[in-house]
mmCIF file of C-alpha atoms in Angstrom:
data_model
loop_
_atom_site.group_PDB
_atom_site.id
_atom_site.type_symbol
_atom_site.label_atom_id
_atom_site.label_comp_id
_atom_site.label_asym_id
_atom_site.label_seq_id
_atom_site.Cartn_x
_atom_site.Cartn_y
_atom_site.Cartn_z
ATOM 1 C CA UNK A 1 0.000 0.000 0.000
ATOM 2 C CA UNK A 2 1.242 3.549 -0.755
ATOM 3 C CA UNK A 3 0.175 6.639 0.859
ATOM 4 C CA UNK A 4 0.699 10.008 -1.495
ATOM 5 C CA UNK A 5 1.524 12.816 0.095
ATOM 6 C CA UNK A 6 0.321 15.650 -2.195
ATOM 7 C CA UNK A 7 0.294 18.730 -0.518
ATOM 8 C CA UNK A 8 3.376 19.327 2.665
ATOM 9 C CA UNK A 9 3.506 23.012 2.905
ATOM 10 C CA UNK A 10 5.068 24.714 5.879
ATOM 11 C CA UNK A 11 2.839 27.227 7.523
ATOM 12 C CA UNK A 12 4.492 30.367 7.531
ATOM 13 C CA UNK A 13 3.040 30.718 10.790
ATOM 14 C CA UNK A 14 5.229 28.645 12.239
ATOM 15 C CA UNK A 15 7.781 30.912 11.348
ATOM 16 C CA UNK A 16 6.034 33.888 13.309
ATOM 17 C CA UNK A 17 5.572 31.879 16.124
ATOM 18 C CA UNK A 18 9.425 31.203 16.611
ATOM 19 C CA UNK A 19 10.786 34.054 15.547
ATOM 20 C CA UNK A 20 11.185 35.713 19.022
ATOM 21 C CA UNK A 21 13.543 32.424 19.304
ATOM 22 C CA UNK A 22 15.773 32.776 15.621
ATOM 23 C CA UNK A 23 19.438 34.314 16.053
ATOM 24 C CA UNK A 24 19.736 36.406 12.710
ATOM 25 C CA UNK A 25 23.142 36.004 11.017
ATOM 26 C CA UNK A 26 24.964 37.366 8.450
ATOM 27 C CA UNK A 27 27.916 35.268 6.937
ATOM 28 C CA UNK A 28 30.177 35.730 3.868
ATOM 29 C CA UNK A 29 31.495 32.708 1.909
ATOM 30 C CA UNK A 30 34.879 33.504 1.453
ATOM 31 C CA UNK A 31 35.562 31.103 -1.595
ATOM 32 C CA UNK A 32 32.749 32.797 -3.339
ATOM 33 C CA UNK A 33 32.195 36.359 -1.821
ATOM 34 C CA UNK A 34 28.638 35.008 -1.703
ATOM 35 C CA UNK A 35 26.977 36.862 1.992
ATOM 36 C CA UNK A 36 23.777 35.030 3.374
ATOM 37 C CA UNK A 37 21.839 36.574 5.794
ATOM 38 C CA UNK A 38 20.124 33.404 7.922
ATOM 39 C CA UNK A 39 18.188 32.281 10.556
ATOM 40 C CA UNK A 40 18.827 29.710 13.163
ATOM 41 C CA UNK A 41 16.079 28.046 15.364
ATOM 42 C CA UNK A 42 16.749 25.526 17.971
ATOM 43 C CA UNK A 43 20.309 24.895 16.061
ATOM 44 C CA UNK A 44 18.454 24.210 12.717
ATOM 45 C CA UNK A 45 18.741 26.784 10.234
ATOM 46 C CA UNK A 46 15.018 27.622 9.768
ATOM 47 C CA UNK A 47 13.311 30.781 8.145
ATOM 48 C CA UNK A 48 14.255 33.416 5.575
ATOM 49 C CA UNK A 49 16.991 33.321 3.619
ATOM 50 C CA UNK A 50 18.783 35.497 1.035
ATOM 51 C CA UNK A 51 21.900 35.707 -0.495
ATOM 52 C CA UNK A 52 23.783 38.453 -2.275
ATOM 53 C CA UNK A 53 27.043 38.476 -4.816
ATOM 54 C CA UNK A 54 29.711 40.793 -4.028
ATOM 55 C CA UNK A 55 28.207 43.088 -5.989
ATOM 56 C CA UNK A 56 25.367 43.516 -3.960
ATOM 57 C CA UNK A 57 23.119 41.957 -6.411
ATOM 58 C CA UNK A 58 20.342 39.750 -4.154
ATOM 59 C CA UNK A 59 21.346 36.362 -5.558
ATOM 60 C CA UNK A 60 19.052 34.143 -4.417
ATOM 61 C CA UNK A 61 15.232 34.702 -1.413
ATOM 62 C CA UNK A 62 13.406 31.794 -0.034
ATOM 63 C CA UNK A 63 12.785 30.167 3.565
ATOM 64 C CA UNK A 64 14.223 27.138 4.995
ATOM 65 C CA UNK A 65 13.108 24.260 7.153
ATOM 66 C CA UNK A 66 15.827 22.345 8.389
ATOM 67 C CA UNK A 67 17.869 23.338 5.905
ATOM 68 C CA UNK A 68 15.593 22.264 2.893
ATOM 69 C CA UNK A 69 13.637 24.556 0.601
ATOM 70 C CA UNK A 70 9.859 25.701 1.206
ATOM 71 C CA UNK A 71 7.259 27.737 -0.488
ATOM 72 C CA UNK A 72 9.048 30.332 -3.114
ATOM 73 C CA UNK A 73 12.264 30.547 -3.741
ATOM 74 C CA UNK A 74 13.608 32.806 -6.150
ATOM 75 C CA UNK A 75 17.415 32.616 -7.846
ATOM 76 C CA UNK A 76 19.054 35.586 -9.730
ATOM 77 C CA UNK A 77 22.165 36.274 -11.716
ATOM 78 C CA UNK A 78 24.646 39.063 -11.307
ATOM 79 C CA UNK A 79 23.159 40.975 -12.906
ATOM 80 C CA UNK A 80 20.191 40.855 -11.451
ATOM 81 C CA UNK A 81 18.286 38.974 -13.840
ATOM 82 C CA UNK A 82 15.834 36.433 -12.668
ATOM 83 C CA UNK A 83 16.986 32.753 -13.599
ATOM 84 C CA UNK A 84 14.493 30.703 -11.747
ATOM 85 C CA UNK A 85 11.142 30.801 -9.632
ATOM 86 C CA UNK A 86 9.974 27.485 -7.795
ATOM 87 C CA UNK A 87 7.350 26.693 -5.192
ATOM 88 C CA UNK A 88 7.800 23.854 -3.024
ATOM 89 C CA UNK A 89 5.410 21.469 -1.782
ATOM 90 C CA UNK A 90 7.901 19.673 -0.010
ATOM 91 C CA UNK A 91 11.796 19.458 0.240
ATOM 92 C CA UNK A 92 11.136 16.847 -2.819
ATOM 93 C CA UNK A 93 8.453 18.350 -5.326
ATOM 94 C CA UNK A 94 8.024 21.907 -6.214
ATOM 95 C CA UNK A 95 6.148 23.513 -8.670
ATOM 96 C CA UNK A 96 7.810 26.027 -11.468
ATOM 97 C CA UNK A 97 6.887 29.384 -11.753
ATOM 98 C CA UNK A 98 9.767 30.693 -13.984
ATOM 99 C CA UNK A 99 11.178 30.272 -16.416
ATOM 100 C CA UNK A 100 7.130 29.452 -17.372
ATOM 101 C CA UNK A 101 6.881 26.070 -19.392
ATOM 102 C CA UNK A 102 5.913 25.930 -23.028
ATOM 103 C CA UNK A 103 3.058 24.357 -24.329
ATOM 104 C CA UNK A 104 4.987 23.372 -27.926
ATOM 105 C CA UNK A 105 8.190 21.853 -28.251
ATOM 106 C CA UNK A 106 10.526 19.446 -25.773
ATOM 107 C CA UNK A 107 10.158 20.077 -22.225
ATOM 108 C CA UNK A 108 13.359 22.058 -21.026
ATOM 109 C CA UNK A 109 15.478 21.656 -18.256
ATOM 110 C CA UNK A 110 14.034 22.872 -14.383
ATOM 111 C CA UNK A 111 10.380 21.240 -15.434
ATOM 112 C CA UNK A 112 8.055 19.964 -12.754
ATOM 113 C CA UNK A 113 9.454 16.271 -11.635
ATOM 114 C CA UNK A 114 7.248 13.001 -12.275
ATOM 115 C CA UNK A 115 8.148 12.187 -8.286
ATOM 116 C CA UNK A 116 5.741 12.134 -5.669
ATOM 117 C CA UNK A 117 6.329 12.250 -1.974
ATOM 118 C CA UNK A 118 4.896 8.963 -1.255
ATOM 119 C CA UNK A 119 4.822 6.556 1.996
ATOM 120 C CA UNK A 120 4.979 3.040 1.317
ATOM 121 C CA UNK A 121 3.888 -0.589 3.153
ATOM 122 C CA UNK A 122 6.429 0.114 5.739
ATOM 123 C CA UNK A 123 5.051 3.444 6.640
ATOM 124 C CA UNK A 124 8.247 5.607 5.690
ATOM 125 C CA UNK A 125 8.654 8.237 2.453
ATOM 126 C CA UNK A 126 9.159 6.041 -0.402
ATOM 127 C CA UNK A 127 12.861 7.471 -2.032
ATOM 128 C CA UNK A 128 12.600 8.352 -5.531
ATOM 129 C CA UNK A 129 15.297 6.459 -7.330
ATOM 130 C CA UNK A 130 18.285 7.955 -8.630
ATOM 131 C CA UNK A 131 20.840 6.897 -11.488
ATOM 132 C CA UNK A 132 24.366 7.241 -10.953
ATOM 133 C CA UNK A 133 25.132 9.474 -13.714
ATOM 134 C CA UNK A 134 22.090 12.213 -12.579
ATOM 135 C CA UNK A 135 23.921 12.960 -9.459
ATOM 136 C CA UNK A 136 25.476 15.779 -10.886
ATOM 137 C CA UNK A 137 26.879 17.179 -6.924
ATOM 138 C CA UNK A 138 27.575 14.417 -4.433
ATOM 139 C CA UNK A 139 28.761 14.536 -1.083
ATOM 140 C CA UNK A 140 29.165 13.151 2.282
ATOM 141 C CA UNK A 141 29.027 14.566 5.254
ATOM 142 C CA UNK A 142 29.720 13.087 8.704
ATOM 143 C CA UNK A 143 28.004 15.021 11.960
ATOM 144 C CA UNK A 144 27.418 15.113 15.191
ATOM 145 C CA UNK A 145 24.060 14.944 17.156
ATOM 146 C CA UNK A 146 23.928 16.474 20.889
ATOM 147 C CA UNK A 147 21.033 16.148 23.462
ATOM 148 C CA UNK A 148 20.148 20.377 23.256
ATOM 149 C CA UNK A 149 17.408 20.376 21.024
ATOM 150 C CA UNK A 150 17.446 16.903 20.284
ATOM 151 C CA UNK A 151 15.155 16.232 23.177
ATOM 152 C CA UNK A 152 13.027 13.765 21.312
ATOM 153 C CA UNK A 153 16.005 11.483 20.506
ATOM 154 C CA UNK A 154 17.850 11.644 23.515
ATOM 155 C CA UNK A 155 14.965 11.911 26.632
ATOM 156 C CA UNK A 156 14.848 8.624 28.533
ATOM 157 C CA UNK A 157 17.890 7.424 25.757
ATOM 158 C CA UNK A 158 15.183 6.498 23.321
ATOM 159 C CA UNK A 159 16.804 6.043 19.911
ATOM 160 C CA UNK A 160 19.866 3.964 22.135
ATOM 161 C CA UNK A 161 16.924 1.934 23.368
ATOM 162 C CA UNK A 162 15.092 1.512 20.087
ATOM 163 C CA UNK A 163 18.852 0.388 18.747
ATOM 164 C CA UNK A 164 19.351 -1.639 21.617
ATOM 165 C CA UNK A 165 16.467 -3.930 21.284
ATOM 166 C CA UNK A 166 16.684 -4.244 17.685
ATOM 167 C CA UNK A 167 20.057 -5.719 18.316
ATOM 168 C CA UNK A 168 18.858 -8.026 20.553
ATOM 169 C CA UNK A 169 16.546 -9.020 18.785
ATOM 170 C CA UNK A 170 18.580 -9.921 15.892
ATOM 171 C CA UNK A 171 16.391 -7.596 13.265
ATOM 172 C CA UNK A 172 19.373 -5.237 12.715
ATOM 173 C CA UNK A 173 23.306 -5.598 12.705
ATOM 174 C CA UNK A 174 26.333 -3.644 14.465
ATOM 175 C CA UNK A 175 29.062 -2.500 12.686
ATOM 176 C CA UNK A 176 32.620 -1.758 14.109
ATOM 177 C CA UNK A 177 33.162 1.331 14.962
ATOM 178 C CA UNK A 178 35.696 1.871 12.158
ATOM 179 C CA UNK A 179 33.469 0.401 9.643
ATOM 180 C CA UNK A 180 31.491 3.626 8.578
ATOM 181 C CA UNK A 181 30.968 1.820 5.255
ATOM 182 C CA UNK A 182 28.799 -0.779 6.850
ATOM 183 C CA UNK A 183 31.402 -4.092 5.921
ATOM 184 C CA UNK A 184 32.389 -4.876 9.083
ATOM 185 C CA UNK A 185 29.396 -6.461 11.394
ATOM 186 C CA UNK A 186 29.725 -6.993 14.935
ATOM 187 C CA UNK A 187 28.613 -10.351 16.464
ATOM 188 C CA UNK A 188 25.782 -9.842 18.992
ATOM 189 C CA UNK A 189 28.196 -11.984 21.745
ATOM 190 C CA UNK A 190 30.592 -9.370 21.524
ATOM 191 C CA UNK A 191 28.642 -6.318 22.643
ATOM 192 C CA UNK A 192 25.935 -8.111 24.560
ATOM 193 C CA UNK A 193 27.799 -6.849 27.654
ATOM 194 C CA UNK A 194 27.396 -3.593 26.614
ATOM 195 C CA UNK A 195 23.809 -2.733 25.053
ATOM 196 C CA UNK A 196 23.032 -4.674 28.311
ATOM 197 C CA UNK A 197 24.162 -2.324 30.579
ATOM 198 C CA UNK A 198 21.421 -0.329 32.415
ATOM 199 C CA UNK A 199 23.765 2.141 33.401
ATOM 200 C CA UNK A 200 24.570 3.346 29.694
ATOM 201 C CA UNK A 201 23.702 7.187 29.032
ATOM 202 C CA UNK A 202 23.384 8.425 24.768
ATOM 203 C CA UNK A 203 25.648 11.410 25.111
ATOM 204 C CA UNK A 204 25.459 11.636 21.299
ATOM 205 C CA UNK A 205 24.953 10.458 18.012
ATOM 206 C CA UNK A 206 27.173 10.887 15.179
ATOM 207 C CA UNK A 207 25.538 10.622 11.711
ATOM 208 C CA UNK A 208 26.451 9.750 8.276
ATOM 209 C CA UNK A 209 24.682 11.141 5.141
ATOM 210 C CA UNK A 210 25.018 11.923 1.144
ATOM 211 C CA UNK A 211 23.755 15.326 0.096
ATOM 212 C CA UNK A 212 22.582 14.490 -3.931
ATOM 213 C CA UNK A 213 21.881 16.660 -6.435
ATOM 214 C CA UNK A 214 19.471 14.927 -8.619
ATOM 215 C CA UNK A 215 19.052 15.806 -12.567
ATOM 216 C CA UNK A 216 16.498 13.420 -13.016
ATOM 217 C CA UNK A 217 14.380 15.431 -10.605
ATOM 218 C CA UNK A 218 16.309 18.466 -10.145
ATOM 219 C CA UNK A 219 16.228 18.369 -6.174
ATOM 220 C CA UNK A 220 18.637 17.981 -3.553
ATOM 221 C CA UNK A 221 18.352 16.010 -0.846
ATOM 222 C CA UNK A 222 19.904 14.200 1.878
ATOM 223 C CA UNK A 223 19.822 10.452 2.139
ATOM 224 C CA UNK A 224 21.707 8.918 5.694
ATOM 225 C CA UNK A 225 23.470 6.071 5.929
ATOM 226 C CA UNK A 226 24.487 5.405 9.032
ATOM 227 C CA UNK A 227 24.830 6.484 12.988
ATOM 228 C CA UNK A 228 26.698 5.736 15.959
ATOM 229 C CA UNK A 229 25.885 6.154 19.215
ATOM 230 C CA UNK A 230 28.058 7.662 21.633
ATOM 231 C CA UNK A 231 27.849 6.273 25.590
ATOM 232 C CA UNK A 232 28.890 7.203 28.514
ATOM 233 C CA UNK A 233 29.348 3.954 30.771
ATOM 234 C CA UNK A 234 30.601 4.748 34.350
ATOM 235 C CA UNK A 235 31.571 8.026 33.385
ATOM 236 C CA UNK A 236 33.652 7.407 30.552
ATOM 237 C CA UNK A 237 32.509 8.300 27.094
ATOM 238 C CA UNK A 238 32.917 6.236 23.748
ATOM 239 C CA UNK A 239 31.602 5.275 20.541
ATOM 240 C CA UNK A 240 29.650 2.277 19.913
ATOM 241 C CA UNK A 241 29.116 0.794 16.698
ATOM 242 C CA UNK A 242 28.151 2.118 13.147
ATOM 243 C CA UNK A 243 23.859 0.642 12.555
ATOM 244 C CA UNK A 244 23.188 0.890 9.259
ATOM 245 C CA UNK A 245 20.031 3.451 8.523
ATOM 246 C CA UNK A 246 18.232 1.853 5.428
ATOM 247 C CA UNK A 247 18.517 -0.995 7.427
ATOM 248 C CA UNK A 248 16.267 0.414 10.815
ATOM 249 C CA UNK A 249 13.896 2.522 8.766
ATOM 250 C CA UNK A 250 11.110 0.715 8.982
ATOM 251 C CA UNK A 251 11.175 -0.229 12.737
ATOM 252 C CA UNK A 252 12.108 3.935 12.974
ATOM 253 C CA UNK A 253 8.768 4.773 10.929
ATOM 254 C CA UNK A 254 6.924 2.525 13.590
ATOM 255 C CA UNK A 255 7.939 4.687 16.526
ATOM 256 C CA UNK A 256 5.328 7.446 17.063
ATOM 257 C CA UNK A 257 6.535 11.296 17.436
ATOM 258 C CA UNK A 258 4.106 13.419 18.977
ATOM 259 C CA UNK A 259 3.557 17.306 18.572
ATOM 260 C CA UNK A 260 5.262 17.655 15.374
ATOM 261 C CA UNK A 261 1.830 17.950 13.447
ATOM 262 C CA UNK A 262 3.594 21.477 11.551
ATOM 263 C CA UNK A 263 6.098 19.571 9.894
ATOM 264 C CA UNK A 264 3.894 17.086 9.281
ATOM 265 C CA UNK A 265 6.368 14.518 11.312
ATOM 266 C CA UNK A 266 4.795 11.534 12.704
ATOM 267 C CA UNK A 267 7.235 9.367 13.573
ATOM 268 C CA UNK A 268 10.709 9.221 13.943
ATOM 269 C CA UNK A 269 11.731 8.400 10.456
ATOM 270 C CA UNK A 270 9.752 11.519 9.442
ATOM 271 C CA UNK A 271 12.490 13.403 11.846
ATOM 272 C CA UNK A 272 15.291 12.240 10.125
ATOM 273 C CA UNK A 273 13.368 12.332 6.621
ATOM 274 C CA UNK A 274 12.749 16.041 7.050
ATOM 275 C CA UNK A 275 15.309 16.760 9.298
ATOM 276 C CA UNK A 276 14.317 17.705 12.414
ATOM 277 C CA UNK A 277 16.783 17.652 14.423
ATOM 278 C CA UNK A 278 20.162 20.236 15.365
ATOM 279 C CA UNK A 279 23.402 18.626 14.304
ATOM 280 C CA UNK A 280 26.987 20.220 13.530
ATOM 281 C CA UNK A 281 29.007 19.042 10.245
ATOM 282 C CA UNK A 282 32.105 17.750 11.416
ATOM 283 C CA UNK A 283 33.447 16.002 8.338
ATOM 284 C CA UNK A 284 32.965 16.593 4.794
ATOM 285 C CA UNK A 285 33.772 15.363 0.781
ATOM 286 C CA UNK A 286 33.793 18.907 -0.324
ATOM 287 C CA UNK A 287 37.470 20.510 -0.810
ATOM 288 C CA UNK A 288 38.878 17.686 1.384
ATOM 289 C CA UNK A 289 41.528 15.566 -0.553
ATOM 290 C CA UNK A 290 43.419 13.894 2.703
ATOM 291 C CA UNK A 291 39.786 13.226 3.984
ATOM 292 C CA UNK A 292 40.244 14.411 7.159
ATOM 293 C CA UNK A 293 37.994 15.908 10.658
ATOM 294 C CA UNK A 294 37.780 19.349 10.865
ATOM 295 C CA UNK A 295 39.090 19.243 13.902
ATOM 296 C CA UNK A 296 42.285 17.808 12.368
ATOM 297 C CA UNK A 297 42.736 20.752 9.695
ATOM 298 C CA UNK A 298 45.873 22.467 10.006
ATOM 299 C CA UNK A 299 45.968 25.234 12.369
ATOM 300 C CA UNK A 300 42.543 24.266 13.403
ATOM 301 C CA UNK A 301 41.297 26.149 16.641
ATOM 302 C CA UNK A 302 38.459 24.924 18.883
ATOM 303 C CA UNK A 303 36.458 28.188 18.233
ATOM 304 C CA UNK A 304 36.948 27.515 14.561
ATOM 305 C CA UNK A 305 35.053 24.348 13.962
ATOM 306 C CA UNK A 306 30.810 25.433 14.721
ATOM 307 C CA UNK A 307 31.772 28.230 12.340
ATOM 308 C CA UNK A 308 33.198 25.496 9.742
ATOM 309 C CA UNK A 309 30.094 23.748 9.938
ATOM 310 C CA UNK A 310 27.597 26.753 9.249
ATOM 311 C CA UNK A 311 30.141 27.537 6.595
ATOM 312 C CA UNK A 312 29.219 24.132 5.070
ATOM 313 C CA UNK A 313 25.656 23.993 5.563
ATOM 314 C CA UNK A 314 25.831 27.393 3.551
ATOM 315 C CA UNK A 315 27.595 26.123 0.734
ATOM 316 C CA UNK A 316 25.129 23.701 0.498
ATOM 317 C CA UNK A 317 22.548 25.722 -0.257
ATOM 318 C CA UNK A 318 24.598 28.349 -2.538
ATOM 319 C CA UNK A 319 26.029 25.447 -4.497
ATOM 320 C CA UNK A 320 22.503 24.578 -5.394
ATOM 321 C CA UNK A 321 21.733 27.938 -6.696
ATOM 322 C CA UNK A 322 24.762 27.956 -8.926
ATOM 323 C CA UNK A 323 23.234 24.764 -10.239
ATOM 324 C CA UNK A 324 20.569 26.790 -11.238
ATOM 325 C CA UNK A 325 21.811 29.478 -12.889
ATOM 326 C CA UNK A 326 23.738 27.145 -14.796
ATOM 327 C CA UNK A 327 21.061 25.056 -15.905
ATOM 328 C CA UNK A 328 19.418 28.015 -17.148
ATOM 329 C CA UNK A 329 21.878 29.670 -19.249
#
């Protein structure tokens, strides 16, 4: 059975509602002179957005949620001419406004996509499928989830538990902790000891994830692929395991969130679907030959590192505009 999803539209309201909370920031992308003026909400960069060139030309409007694209979003060039107008449904469909389609002729480039936002038998978003050769930007990008305002993952250690018992139960695997690439499974005799514990506290999760740009469809999204919870036992705090997240989807879209009806999140697969939750980018594909950590950057300081991962998060989005433009010239 599939459930279509045709109409997930953020209420602007929403926006009113929290923006006594938002911390407004301004922040200029030094390796393309590109400022964005932002807003952050409960660490999730939520609200209006715009962009400028160095030439003061407003490159690109829209609002966020989570990071992902809602309602109108409008891209110019530099000089100032409007390249593209979309409304989104939902972080996966949108609508095209400009430039308007034909009614003779092939369809150009930046048409509506054939995808719908569907849930499917196992009660979690169907993904739309995506050939190799469409994923015109690809990236991964390794972060780091904390309990502040992550409350729904980390009161009473619920994911750990969820994890926990799915282990046990022999419906998902462990992978070692070195094994971010899922090859490496654990036996469940040789961390019995451990997800057995009752006096194991989730301190954190760390997350693994590919950001896509999809021709096919002309979207980006995020697809994760992995976490690891981080423990403290007696004190001491560690890593875990790598689990596998195609793998505990289905048992994740069984688990019941409540008071998320604005996001239209209704279980916990929805969070991570449409990304409700506050993380920091501590690893990334882009501009990183010797694939290292932030933290292990050359000259590196503490301080430097949150502002690294905004950085990131920024380029994200700006990349995706000069995909765009491009696609429009």
């Amino acid at each position: 059975m599939r459930i279509y999803i045709t109409n997930i539209v953020i209420s602007f309201l929403f926006f009113g509602s929290l923006n006594s909370h938002a911390q407004i920031r301004t922040t200029v992308l030094d390796n393309e002179n590109t400022k964005c003026i932002y807003n952050v909400i409960n660490g999730r960069i939520s609200g209006n957005y715009i962009s400028y060139y160095n030439n003061g030309v407003k490159k690109s409007e829209g609002v966020l949620v989570n990071g992902y694209r809602t309602g109108k979003w409008i891209v110019w060039d530099s000089t100032g001419r409007k390249r593209v107008e979309r409304f989104y449904k939902n972080p996966f469909e949108f609508k095209r406004v400009f430039p308007s389609i034909p009614n003779e002729g092939p369809i150009p480039l930046l048409a509506e996509n054939a995808y719908q936002l569907t849930y499917n038998a196992d009660g979690v978003v169907e993904y739309a499928k995506i050939k190799a050769e469409n994923a015109v930007w690809r990236h991964k990008f390794w972060r780091y989830l904390a309990p502040v305002n992550n409350e729904i993952l980390f009161k009473d250690n619920r994911i750990l538990k969820i994890i926990f018992d799915l282990i046990k139960s022999n419906k998902i695997t462990a992978y070692n902790i070195v094994d971010d690439r899922f090859t490496m499974p654990l036996t469940n005799d040789s961390i019995i000891h451990v997800i057995s514990d009752k006096n194991i506290e989730l301190a954190g999760l760390k997350l693994k994830e590919e950001g896509i740009f999809d021709m096919n469809r002309l979207v980006f999204e995020y697809r994760i692929l992995g976490f690891c919870p981080v423990v403290k036992i007696n004190g001491l705090q560690q890593d875990l395991f790598w689990v596998y997240y195609p793998g505990i989807r289905k048992y994740l879209g069984k688990e019941i969130v409540i008071g998320k009806k604005l996001l239209n999140i209704k279980t916990l697969d929805d969070l991570f679907i449409f990304r409700d939750f506050s993380s920091s980018i501590n690893k990334t594909t882009i501009d990183n030959p010797y694939d290292k950590y932030f933290k292990d950057y050359p000259g590196i300081k503490t301080s430097d590192i949150k502002k690294m991962s905004e950085m990131t998060e920024l380029k994200i989005i700006e990349d995706e505009n000069n995909i765009w433009i491009k696609l429009t010239k």
